[in-house]
Amino acid sequence: MSLLVTGSIGLDTLETPAGVRQDVIGGSAIYFSYAASFFTPVRLVGVVGEDHPRQLFNVFEGRDVDTGGIEVRKGSKTFRWHGSYVKDMNEAVTVEVDLNVLAERAPKIPASFLDSKYVFLANTHPALQQEMLASLKSPKLIVADTMNLWIQTQQADLRKLLTKVHGFVLNDGEARLLTEEKNLIAAARQVLKMGPKFVVIKKGEHGCLMMSDRGTFVLPAFPAEKVVDPTGAGDSFAGGMMGYLATQGGAVSAATLKRALAYGTVVASYTIADFSLDAIRRADREQIDERWHEFKTAMSF
Amino acid sequence: MSLLVTGSIGLDTLETPAGVRQDVIGGSAIYFSYAASFFTPVRLVGVVGEDHPRQLFNVFEGRDVDTGGIEVRKGSKTFRWHGSYVKDMNEAVTVEVDLNVLAERAPKIPASFLDSKYVFLANTHPALQQEMLASLKSPKLIVADTMNLWIQTQQADLRKLLTKVHGFVLNDGEARLLTEEKNLIAAARQVLKMGPKFVVIKKGEHGCLMMSDRGTFVLPAFPAEKVVDPTGAGDSFAGGMMGYLATQGGAVSAATLKRALAYGTVVASYTIADFSLDAIRRADREQIDERWHEFKTAMSF
């Protein structure tokens, strides 16, 4: 049930109405890996500079995350992001971003990872996503994420990638940008025409929308009264979703996908309750299952 | 199972990306009555001027809506609203509004309506809402709506009203305005402290949130690809919800409220598919039940 993730590892500075944190561990691959590891063993591929977060190698202590795919590149600097949610908890304002090592060559996937069956290509340049994908031997379920930057500047590459993945995860603004459709149902339908078997549109505090040829599923976010820091919610959501799908042999029936999205929703609800990984590190699988059942009961009528 | 509604009856001019309609029938009580009449007999109380919409008395033909509470006031003019959704389908811009007869005295509730058990006080001045409520003999379930104007200018009266109702329906912006809470769960909790047993916060295309002392329920909107005119969606939602609750003897257990909110959601999904009442008039109870079951199945995981 090997789940491979490639994505960013970063040093985040975060401002929210609840306070400020400087140089804490972040990045899509970090949140994803932590979230997915509640469900299945994770293989993490990413690159940092010599100034990498102190917690990088002990944050996964006691968890089934293989960090053998993290390259610490000499002479390079770690990706840094400074974001603020002070004005709007649902949308970060980027105060500063330094791509640093992310602007260099991609990390190499270790030979021992090349047999991974389940793959999540977290947001990075779509040409790199394709390159990493091409090196894998026999992936069974491939899901990718992206961001507005690539939609705007590398759409040809992104569209090529979309013909090679089973699932695609993006947020509402990105879906509108990619398809030029305001209505999200219409946008999801357009994305399906680009290749993926299923698409998940994340709507932040408003939950998510999934569409496949089997139908459409909408799920609200878990009702959260205390949101401290939304950073990593989308990546935790994807991690919970993919982690669960990996335990199901990569099946993407409508029923399995729904349960997976609900797991993603629940895992994300832990992430946002504190800064960085602080809240999700306090959760365990039993609590997640309990909240999942609570959510399922609350959602049924 | 007599369900009384008091609210506005208007002549609407509507602009949406799908087109323009002039002087079509609208108003909260109209949408509410049509929606509720799929479930239960409705008693409609409202006031119009001599220039009332031509369709006013035949739009309910063949439906169990008692229009005996509509006063056609001589020398007065009907309420008019001109709204545009061209920029944002989720929020109308008011181009022009003429309160006309709504700025005069309230309509009188006919004596034959005074024994109504279920009451929906659609949006109007909270002092008038209280006055109408006071004239009823033994209401069993009272639910009220409001708008930002009254929250801003008549909050003392509104708060008095809130101590006298069982349920309160408002949209997300109004909930934030009334409670000064940005987080909607926190806002709902504040509203409950003001008196109602349950509160429903409508979030437009993002569905709704219900809170009572029994728990919190979030429901997405029915996934709609074709939204022609969102006018009346909230009132249709309330009509479907109250219509169903009336058939359940006014019980407001968590389970009954959830089913009621799902009916409201489904009925609203018809309203928005065309201008004014055009789409909801083409629906029948069988279709509504079918879509309700489809929604229930789609929502369960």
Coordinates of C-alpha atoms in Angstrom, one line a residue:
Chain A
M1 CA 0.0 0.0 0.0
S2 CA 2.9 2.3 -0.8
L3 CA 1.8 5.9 -1.2
L4 CA 4.4 8.2 -2.7
V5 CA 4.1 12.0 -2.4
T6 CA 6.2 14.6 -4.1
G7 CA 5.7 18.2 -3.2
S8 CA 7.1 21.2 -1.3
I9 CA 8.8 21.3 2.1
G10 CA 9.0 24.8 3.5
L11 CA 9.7 27.2 6.2
D12 CA 6.5 29.1 6.8
T13 CA 5.8 32.4 8.5
L14 CA 2.1 32.6 9.3
E15 CA -0.1 35.4 10.4
T16 CA -3.7 34.8 11.5
P17 CA -6.1 36.5 13.8
A18 CA -4.9 34.0 16.4
G19 CA -1.3 35.1 16.3
V20 CA 2.0 34.9 14.4
R21 CA 4.5 32.0 13.9
Q22 CA 7.9 32.3 12.3
D23 CA 9.8 29.7 10.4
V24 CA 7.6 26.8 11.3
I25 CA 7.6 23.6 9.2
G26 CA 5.2 23.6 6.3
G27 CA 4.9 22.7 2.6
S28 CA 2.4 20.6 0.7
A29 CA 4.4 17.3 1.1
I30 CA 4.7 17.7 4.8
Y31 CA 1.0 18.3 5.5
F32 CA 0.1 15.6 3.0
S33 CA 2.5 13.0 4.5
Y34 CA 1.4 13.6 8.1
A35 CA -2.3 13.3 7.1
A36 CA -1.8 10.2 4.9
S37 CA 0.3 8.4 7.5
F38 CA -2.8 8.0 9.8
F39 CA -3.9 5.5 7.1
T40 CA -1.0 4.0 5.2
P41 CA 2.8 4.0 4.9
V42 CA 4.1 7.1 3.1
R43 CA 7.1 7.7 1.0
L44 CA 8.1 11.4 0.9
V45 CA 10.1 12.9 -1.9
G46 CA 11.2 16.6 -1.6
V47 CA 14.1 18.8 -1.5
V48 CA 15.3 21.4 1.1
G49 CA 18.4 23.5 1.6
E50 CA 20.9 23.4 4.3
D51 CA 18.7 25.7 6.4
H52 CA 15.9 23.2 6.5
P53 CA 13.4 23.3 9.4
R54 CA 14.9 21.8 12.6
Q55 CA 11.9 19.6 13.1
L56 CA 12.1 18.1 9.6
F57 CA 13.5 14.8 10.5
N58 CA 11.8 14.3 13.9
V59 CA 8.4 15.6 13.1
F60 CA 7.6 12.1 11.6
E61 CA 9.2 10.2 14.5
G62 CA 7.0 7.2 15.4
R63 CA 5.1 7.5 12.1
D64 CA 5.3 5.4 9.0
V65 CA 6.8 8.1 6.8
D66 CA 9.9 7.1 4.9
T67 CA 11.9 10.3 4.6
G68 CA 14.6 8.6 2.5
G69 CA 13.4 10.7 -0.5
I70 CA 14.2 14.0 1.2
E71 CA 17.3 15.6 -0.4
V72 CA 19.2 18.1 1.7
R73 CA 20.9 20.1 -1.0
K74 CA 24.2 21.7 -0.1
G75 CA 24.6 25.3 -1.0
S76 CA 20.8 25.7 -1.5
K77 CA 18.2 27.4 0.6
T78 CA 14.8 26.0 1.7
F79 CA 11.6 27.2 0.2
R80 CA 10.0 29.9 2.3
W81 CA 6.5 31.2 2.4
H82 CA 5.1 34.1 4.4
G83 CA 1.3 34.2 4.4
S84 CA -1.4 36.2 6.2
Y85 CA -5.0 35.3 6.9
V86 CA -5.6 38.4 9.0
K87 CA -8.1 39.8 6.5
D88 CA -9.7 36.6 5.3
M89 CA -9.4 33.2 7.0
N90 CA -10.5 31.6 3.7
E91 CA -7.8 33.0 1.5
A92 CA -4.2 33.6 2.3
V93 CA -2.4 36.7 1.2
T94 CA 1.1 35.9 0.2
V95 CA 3.3 38.5 2.0
E96 CA 6.5 37.0 0.6
V97 CA 7.6 33.9 -1.2
D98 CA 11.1 32.6 -1.9
L99 CA 11.1 29.6 -4.1
N100 CA 14.8 29.0 -3.4
V101 CA 15.6 25.3 -3.9
L102 CA 12.2 24.7 -5.5
A103 CA 13.3 26.8 -8.5
E104 CA 16.2 24.4 -9.0
R105 CA 16.1 20.8 -10.4
A106 CA 13.6 18.4 -9.0
P107 CA 14.6 15.9 -6.3
K108 CA 15.4 12.4 -7.5
I109 CA 13.0 9.6 -6.5
P110 CA 15.0 6.9 -4.7
A111 CA 15.2 3.6 -6.6
S112 CA 13.4 1.9 -3.6
F113 CA 10.4 4.2 -4.2
L114 CA 9.9 3.5 -7.9
D115 CA 7.5 0.6 -7.3
S116 CA 5.0 2.9 -5.5
K117 CA 1.4 2.0 -6.4
Y118 CA -0.3 5.2 -5.2
V119 CA 1.0 8.6 -6.2
F120 CA 0.2 12.1 -5.2
L121 CA 1.9 14.8 -7.2
A122 CA 1.5 17.8 -5.0
N123 CA 1.7 21.2 -6.5
T124 CA 4.8 22.0 -8.5
H125 CA 5.7 22.8 -12.1
P126 CA 3.6 20.4 -14.3
A127 CA 6.7 19.4 -16.4
L128 CA 8.4 18.2 -13.2
Q129 CA 5.2 16.4 -12.1
Q130 CA 5.3 14.5 -15.5
E131 CA 9.0 13.8 -15.2
M132 CA 8.6 12.3 -11.8
L133 CA 5.6 10.3 -12.9
A134 CA 7.5 9.0 -15.9
S135 CA 10.1 7.4 -13.6
L136 CA 7.6 5.3 -11.7
K137 CA 7.3 1.6 -12.8
S138 CA 3.6 0.8 -12.4
P139 CA 1.5 3.3 -10.6
K140 CA -2.0 2.2 -10.0
L141 CA -3.6 5.5 -8.8
I142 CA -2.2 8.9 -9.7
V143 CA -3.6 12.1 -8.4
A144 CA -2.2 15.5 -8.9
D145 CA -2.7 19.0 -7.5
T146 CA -1.7 22.3 -9.0
M147 CA -1.9 26.1 -8.4
N148 CA -3.0 29.2 -10.2
L149 CA 0.6 30.1 -11.3
W150 CA 0.9 26.9 -13.5
I151 CA -2.6 27.4 -14.9
Q152 CA -1.6 30.9 -16.0
T153 CA 1.9 30.2 -17.2
Q154 CA 2.3 26.5 -18.0
Q155 CA -1.2 25.4 -19.1
A156 CA 0.0 23.3 -22.1
D157 CA 2.2 21.2 -19.7
L158 CA -0.6 21.0 -17.2
R159 CA -3.0 19.8 -19.8
K160 CA -0.5 17.1 -20.9
L161 CA -0.3 16.0 -17.2
L162 CA -4.1 15.8 -17.0
T163 CA -4.2 13.2 -19.7
K164 CA -1.9 11.0 -17.5
V165 CA -3.6 11.2 -14.0
H166 CA -6.6 9.4 -12.6
G167 CA -7.6 12.2 -10.3
F168 CA -7.1 15.9 -10.1
V169 CA -7.5 18.1 -7.0
L170 CA -7.7 21.9 -7.2
N171 CA -9.4 24.7 -5.4
D172 CA -12.5 26.7 -6.6
G173 CA -10.5 29.7 -7.9
E174 CA -8.1 27.4 -9.8
A175 CA -11.0 25.4 -11.3
R176 CA -12.6 28.7 -12.6
L177 CA -9.3 29.9 -13.9
L178 CA -8.5 26.6 -15.8
T179 CA -12.0 26.2 -17.3
E180 CA -13.2 29.8 -17.6
E181 CA -16.5 28.5 -16.1
K182 CA -17.9 30.4 -13.2
N183 CA -20.2 27.6 -12.1
L184 CA -18.2 24.9 -10.3
I185 CA -20.3 22.0 -11.6
A186 CA -19.8 23.2 -15.1
A187 CA -16.1 23.7 -14.3
A188 CA -15.8 20.1 -12.9
R189 CA -17.4 18.8 -16.1
Q190 CA -14.8 20.6 -18.2
V191 CA -11.9 19.3 -16.1
L192 CA -13.2 15.7 -16.7
K193 CA -13.0 16.3 -20.4
M194 CA -9.3 17.1 -20.0
G195 CA -8.5 13.6 -18.9
P196 CA -9.0 12.7 -15.2
K197 CA -11.5 10.0 -14.1
F198 CA -12.4 12.2 -11.1
V199 CA -11.9 15.7 -10.0
V200 CA -12.1 17.2 -6.5
I201 CA -12.7 20.9 -6.2
K202 CA -11.8 22.2 -2.7
K203 CA -13.9 25.1 -1.4
G204 CA -12.1 25.9 1.9
E205 CA -14.7 26.5 4.6
H206 CA -17.4 25.5 2.2
G207 CA -16.2 21.9 1.8
C208 CA -15.6 20.2 -1.5
L209 CA -17.2 19.0 -4.7
M210 CA -16.3 15.7 -6.4
M211 CA -17.3 14.7 -9.9
S212 CA -16.7 11.5 -11.8
D213 CA -18.6 9.8 -14.6
R214 CA -20.5 8.1 -11.8
G215 CA -22.0 11.3 -10.5
T216 CA -21.4 14.4 -8.4
F217 CA -20.9 14.5 -4.6
V218 CA -20.8 17.7 -2.5
L219 CA -19.6 17.6 1.1
P220 CA -19.5 20.5 3.5
A221 CA -16.4 21.1 5.7
F222 CA -16.5 19.7 9.2
P223 CA -18.2 22.5 11.3
A224 CA -15.3 24.1 13.1
E225 CA -15.8 26.9 15.6
K226 CA -12.1 27.4 16.3
V227 CA -10.0 27.9 13.2
V228 CA -6.5 29.0 14.2
D229 CA -4.5 28.6 10.9
P230 CA -5.9 27.2 7.7
T231 CA -2.5 26.6 6.2
G232 CA -2.1 23.0 5.0
A233 CA -5.9 22.3 5.1
G234 CA -6.0 21.4 1.4
D235 CA -2.9 19.2 1.6
S236 CA -4.1 17.5 4.7
F237 CA -7.4 16.9 3.0
A238 CA -5.6 15.3 0.0
G239 CA -3.5 13.3 2.4
G240 CA -6.5 11.9 4.3
M241 CA -8.2 11.2 1.0
M242 CA -5.3 9.4 -0.7
G243 CA -4.3 7.6 2.5
Y244 CA -7.7 6.1 2.7
L245 CA -7.8 5.3 -1.0
A246 CA -4.5 3.5 -0.7
T247 CA -6.0 1.2 2.0
Q248 CA -8.8 0.4 -0.4
G249 CA -6.5 -0.8 -3.1
G250 CA -6.8 2.4 -5.1
A251 CA -10.5 1.7 -6.0
V252 CA -12.3 4.8 -7.1
S253 CA -15.9 3.7 -7.0
A254 CA -18.3 6.5 -6.0
A255 CA -18.8 5.0 -2.6
T256 CA -15.1 4.7 -1.9
L257 CA -14.4 8.2 -3.1
K258 CA -17.1 9.6 -0.9
R259 CA -15.7 7.9 2.2
A260 CA -12.2 9.1 1.2
L261 CA -13.4 12.7 0.9
A262 CA -15.0 12.5 4.3
Y263 CA -11.7 11.2 5.7
G264 CA -9.9 14.1 4.0
T265 CA -12.4 16.5 5.5
V266 CA -12.0 15.2 9.0
V267 CA -8.2 15.1 8.9
A268 CA -8.2 18.7 7.6
S269 CA -10.4 19.7 10.5
Y270 CA -7.6 18.8 12.9
T271 CA -4.9 20.7 10.9
I272 CA -6.7 24.0 11.1
A273 CA -7.2 23.9 14.9
D274 CA -3.7 25.1 15.5
F275 CA -0.6 26.5 13.7
S276 CA 1.6 24.3 11.4
L277 CA 1.4 20.6 12.4
D278 CA 0.7 21.4 16.1
A279 CA -3.0 20.2 16.2
I280 CA -2.7 17.3 13.8
R281 CA 0.2 15.9 15.8
R282 CA -2.1 15.7 18.8
A283 CA -4.6 13.6 16.9
D284 CA -4.7 9.8 16.6
R285 CA -6.4 7.4 14.3
E286 CA -9.0 6.5 16.8
Q287 CA -10.1 10.2 17.2
I288 CA -10.1 10.6 13.5
D289 CA -12.4 7.5 13.1
E290 CA -14.6 8.8 15.8
R291 CA -15.0 12.2 14.2
W292 CA -15.5 10.5 10.8
H293 CA -18.5 8.6 12.3
E294 CA -19.8 11.7 14.0
F295 CA -19.6 13.5 10.6
K296 CA -21.3 10.7 8.8
T297 CA -24.1 10.6 11.3
A298 CA -24.5 14.4 11.3
M299 CA -24.6 14.4 7.5
S300 CA -27.2 11.7 7.0
F301 CA -30.9 12.6 7.0
Chain B
M1 CA -51.8 21.8 9.2
S2 CA -52.5 25.5 8.5
L3 CA -49.3 27.3 7.6
L4 CA -49.5 31.1 7.7
V5 CA -47.0 33.3 6.0
T6 CA -46.7 37.0 6.1
G7 CA -44.2 38.8 3.9
S8 CA -43.7 40.9 0.8
I9 CA -45.4 40.6 -2.6
G10 CA -43.6 42.5 -5.3
L11 CA -42.9 43.4 -8.8
D12 CA -39.4 42.4 -9.6
T13 CA -37.1 43.5 -12.4
L14 CA -34.3 41.0 -12.6
E15 CA -30.9 41.1 -14.4
T16 CA -28.8 38.0 -14.5
P17 CA -26.2 36.6 -17.0
A18 CA -29.1 34.7 -18.5
G19 CA -31.1 37.8 -19.4
V20 CA -33.5 40.4 -18.1
R21 CA -37.1 40.2 -16.9
Q22 CA -39.3 43.3 -16.1
D23 CA -42.1 43.5 -13.6
V24 CA -42.4 39.8 -12.9
I25 CA -44.1 38.6 -9.8
G26 CA -41.8 38.2 -6.7
G27 CA -41.6 38.9 -3.0
S28 CA -40.8 36.7 -0.1
A29 CA -44.3 35.6 0.6
I30 CA -44.9 34.6 -3.0
Y31 CA -41.9 32.3 -3.3
F32 CA -42.5 31.0 0.2
S33 CA -46.2 30.2 -0.5
Y34 CA -45.5 28.5 -3.7
A35 CA -42.8 26.3 -2.2
A36 CA -44.7 25.4 0.9
S37 CA -47.8 24.5 -1.0
F38 CA -46.1 21.4 -2.3
F39 CA -46.4 20.1 1.2
T40 CA -49.3 21.7 3.1
P41 CA -52.2 24.3 2.7
V42 CA -50.9 27.8 2.9
R43 CA -52.5 31.0 4.1
L44 CA -50.9 34.1 2.5
V45 CA -51.0 37.5 4.2
G46 CA -49.6 40.5 2.3
V47 CA -50.5 43.8 0.8
V48 CA -50.1 45.2 -2.7
G49 CA -51.2 48.4 -4.5
E50 CA -53.6 48.7 -7.3
D51 CA -50.8 48.1 -9.8
H52 CA -50.2 44.6 -8.5
P53 CA -48.7 41.9 -10.7
R54 CA -51.3 40.6 -13.2
Q55 CA -50.4 37.0 -12.3
L56 CA -51.0 37.6 -8.6
F57 CA -54.3 35.8 -8.3
N58 CA -53.9 33.2 -11.0
V59 CA -50.3 32.1 -10.1
F60 CA -51.7 30.0 -7.3
E61 CA -54.5 28.5 -9.4
G62 CA -54.9 24.8 -8.6
R63 CA -52.7 25.1 -5.5
D64 CA -53.7 25.0 -1.9
V65 CA -52.8 28.7 -1.2
D66 CA -55.5 30.8 0.4
T67 CA -55.0 34.3 -0.9
G68 CA -57.8 35.7 1.2
G69 CA -55.2 37.5 3.3
I70 CA -53.9 39.6 0.3
E71 CA -55.1 43.2 0.6
V72 CA -55.2 45.2 -2.6
R73 CA -54.9 48.7 -1.2
K74 CA -56.5 51.5 -3.1
G75 CA -54.4 54.5 -3.9
S76 CA -51.2 52.6 -3.0
K77 CA -48.4 51.2 -5.1
T78 CA -46.9 47.7 -5.0
F79 CA -43.5 47.1 -3.6
R80 CA -40.9 47.1 -6.4
W81 CA -37.4 45.7 -6.5
H82 CA -34.8 45.8 -9.3
G83 CA -31.9 43.5 -8.7
S84 CA -28.8 42.5 -10.7
Y85 CA -26.8 39.3 -10.4
V86 CA -24.7 40.1 -13.4
K87 CA -21.5 40.6 -11.4
D88 CA -22.1 37.9 -8.8
M89 CA -24.7 35.1 -8.9
N90 CA -24.4 34.6 -5.2
E91 CA -25.3 38.2 -4.2
A92 CA -27.8 40.6 -5.7
V93 CA -27.0 44.2 -6.2
T94 CA -30.1 46.3 -5.6
V95 CA -30.3 48.6 -8.5
E96 CA -33.5 50.2 -7.2
V97 CA -36.1 49.6 -4.5
D98 CA -39.4 51.2 -3.9
L99 CA -41.0 50.1 -0.7
N100 CA -44.3 51.8 -1.7
V101 CA -47.1 50.0 0.1
L102 CA -44.7 48.1 2.4
A103 CA -43.8 51.4 4.0
E104 CA -47.4 51.9 5.1
R105 CA -49.4 50.0 7.7
A106 CA -49.2 46.2 7.8
P107 CA -52.0 44.1 6.2
K108 CA -54.6 42.7 8.6
I109 CA -54.6 39.0 9.2
P110 CA -58.2 37.7 8.4
A111 CA -60.1 36.3 11.3
S112 CA -60.3 32.9 9.7
F113 CA -56.5 32.8 9.7
L114 CA -56.0 33.5 13.4
D115 CA -56.0 29.8 14.4
S116 CA -53.0 29.0 12.3
K117 CA -50.6 26.6 14.0
Y118 CA -47.5 27.1 11.9
V119 CA -46.3 30.6 11.2
F120 CA -43.5 32.0 9.0
L121 CA -42.8 35.7 9.5
A122 CA -40.9 36.6 6.3
N123 CA -38.7 39.6 6.3
T124 CA -40.4 42.9 7.3
H125 CA -40.0 45.4 10.2
P126 CA -39.6 43.4 13.4
A127 CA -42.2 45.5 15.2
L128 CA -44.7 44.5 12.5
Q129 CA -43.6 40.9 12.8
Q130 CA -44.3 41.0 16.5
E131 CA -47.7 42.8 16.0
M132 CA -48.8 40.1 13.6
L133 CA -47.6 37.3 15.8
A134 CA -49.5 38.8 18.8
S135 CA -52.8 38.6 17.0
L136 CA -52.5 34.8 16.5
K137 CA -54.4 32.6 19.0
S138 CA -52.2 29.6 19.6
P139 CA -49.3 29.2 17.2
K140 CA -47.3 26.0 17.7
L141 CA -44.3 26.7 15.6
I142 CA -43.1 30.2 14.8
V143 CA -40.2 30.9 12.5
A144 CA -39.0 34.3 11.4
D145 CA -36.6 35.7 8.8
T146 CA -35.0 39.2 8.7
M147 CA -32.7 41.4 6.7
N148 CA -29.6 43.5 7.2
L149 CA -31.6 46.7 7.3
W150 CA -33.5 45.7 10.5
I151 CA -30.3 44.4 12.1
Q152 CA -28.7 47.8 11.5
T153 CA -31.6 50.0 12.4
Q154 CA -34.1 48.1 14.5
Q155 CA -32.0 45.7 16.5
A156 CA -33.8 46.2 19.8
D157 CA -37.1 45.2 18.2
L158 CA -35.5 42.3 16.4
R159 CA -34.0 41.0 19.6
K160 CA -37.5 41.2 21.3
L161 CA -38.9 39.2 18.4
L162 CA -36.2 36.6 18.8
T163 CA -37.4 35.8 22.3
K164 CA -40.8 34.9 20.9
V165 CA -39.9 32.6 18.0
H166 CA -38.9 28.9 17.9
G167 CA -36.8 29.2 14.8
F168 CA -34.9 32.0 13.0
V169 CA -33.7 31.9 9.4
L170 CA -31.1 34.4 8.1
N171 CA -28.2 34.5 5.7
D172 CA -24.5 34.3 6.4
G173 CA -23.9 38.1 6.1
E174 CA -26.8 38.9 8.4
A175 CA -25.7 36.3 10.9
R176 CA -22.2 38.0 11.0
L177 CA -23.8 41.4 11.2
L178 CA -26.2 40.5 14.1
T179 CA -23.6 38.7 16.2
E180 CA -20.3 40.4 15.2
E181 CA -18.9 36.9 14.9
K182 CA -17.0 36.0 11.7
N183 CA -17.1 32.3 12.2
L184 CA -20.6 31.0 11.4
I185 CA -20.7 28.3 14.0
A186 CA -19.9 30.9 16.6
A187 CA -22.5 33.2 15.1
A188 CA -25.1 30.5 15.2
R189 CA -24.3 29.8 18.9
Q190 CA -24.8 33.5 19.6
V191 CA -28.2 33.6 17.9
L192 CA -29.4 30.6 20.0
K193 CA -28.5 32.7 23.1
M194 CA -30.9 35.4 21.9
G195 CA -33.9 33.0 22.2
P196 CA -34.7 30.7 19.3
K197 CA -34.6 26.9 19.7
F198 CA -33.0 26.6 16.3
V199 CA -31.3 28.8 13.8
V200 CA -30.7 28.2 10.1
I201 CA -28.0 30.2 8.4
K202 CA -28.4 30.3 4.6
K203 CA -25.2 30.4 2.6
G204 CA -26.5 30.6 -1.0
E205 CA -24.6 28.3 -3.3
H206 CA -22.8 26.9 -0.3
G207 CA -25.9 25.5 1.3
C208 CA -26.9 26.0 4.9
L209 CA -26.0 25.5 8.5
M210 CA -28.5 24.6 11.2
M211 CA -27.8 24.7 14.9
S212 CA -30.0 23.7 17.9
D213 CA -29.2 22.5 21.4
R214 CA -29.2 19.0 19.8
G215 CA -26.3 19.7 17.5
T216 CA -25.1 21.3 14.3
F217 CA -26.0 20.2 10.8
V218 CA -24.4 21.5 7.6
L219 CA -25.9 20.8 4.2
P220 CA -24.5 21.8 0.8
A221 CA -26.8 23.2 -1.9
F222 CA -28.1 20.8 -4.4
P223 CA -25.4 20.8 -7.2
A224 CA -26.9 22.9 -9.9
E225 CA -25.2 23.5 -13.2
K226 CA -27.8 25.8 -14.6
V227 CA -28.6 28.8 -12.4
V228 CA -30.7 31.3 -14.2
D229 CA -32.0 33.5 -11.4
P230 CA -31.3 33.1 -7.7
T231 CA -34.1 35.4 -6.7
G232 CA -36.4 33.7 -4.2
A233 CA -34.0 30.8 -3.4
G234 CA -33.9 31.7 0.3
D235 CA -37.7 32.1 0.5
S236 CA -38.3 28.9 -1.4
F237 CA -35.9 27.2 0.9
A238 CA -37.8 28.4 3.9
G239 CA -41.1 27.5 2.3
G240 CA -40.0 23.9 1.6
M241 CA -38.6 23.6 5.1
M242 CA -41.7 25.0 6.9
G243 CA -44.1 23.1 4.6
Y244 CA -42.5 19.9 5.5
L245 CA -42.3 20.8 9.2
A246 CA -46.1 21.5 9.1
T247 CA -46.7 18.0 7.9
Q248 CA -44.7 16.7 10.8
G249 CA -46.9 18.4 13.4
G250 CA -44.3 21.1 13.9
A251 CA -41.8 18.7 15.6
V252 CA -38.3 20.1 15.6
S253 CA -36.3 17.1 16.5
A254 CA -32.8 17.1 14.9
A255 CA -33.9 14.3 12.5
T256 CA -37.1 16.2 11.4
L257 CA -35.2 19.5 11.0
K258 CA -32.6 17.8 8.8
R259 CA -35.2 16.3 6.5
A260 CA -36.9 19.7 6.4
L261 CA -33.7 21.5 5.4
A262 CA -33.1 18.9 2.7
Y263 CA -36.6 19.6 1.3
G264 CA -36.0 23.3 1.5
T265 CA -32.7 22.8 -0.4
V266 CA -34.4 20.7 -3.1
V267 CA -37.3 23.1 -3.6
A268 CA -34.9 26.0 -3.9
S269 CA -33.0 24.1 -6.6
Y270 CA -36.1 24.3 -8.8
T271 CA -36.6 28.0 -8.2
I272 CA -33.2 29.1 -9.4
A273 CA -33.4 27.2 -12.7
D274 CA -35.5 30.0 -14.3
F275 CA -36.7 33.5 -13.7
S276 CA -39.4 34.3 -11.1
L277 CA -41.7 31.4 -10.5
D278 CA -41.2 29.9 -14.0
A279 CA -39.2 26.8 -13.0
I280 CA -40.8 26.0 -9.7
R281 CA -44.2 26.2 -11.5
R282 CA -43.1 23.3 -13.7
A283 CA -42.2 21.1 -10.8
D284 CA -44.5 18.7 -9.0
R285 CA -44.4 17.0 -5.6
E286 CA -43.3 13.7 -7.2
Q287 CA -40.3 15.3 -8.9
I288 CA -39.4 17.0 -5.6
D289 CA -39.6 13.7 -3.7
E290 CA -37.5 12.0 -6.3
R291 CA -34.8 14.8 -6.2
W292 CA -34.9 14.7 -2.4
H293 CA -34.1 11.0 -2.4
E294 CA -31.4 11.5 -5.0
F295 CA -29.9 14.2 -2.8
K296 CA -30.2 12.0 0.3
T297 CA -28.4 9.1 -1.5
A298 CA -25.8 11.4 -3.0
M299 CA -25.1 12.9 0.5
S300 CA -24.7 9.7 2.4
F301 CA -21.4 7.9 2.6

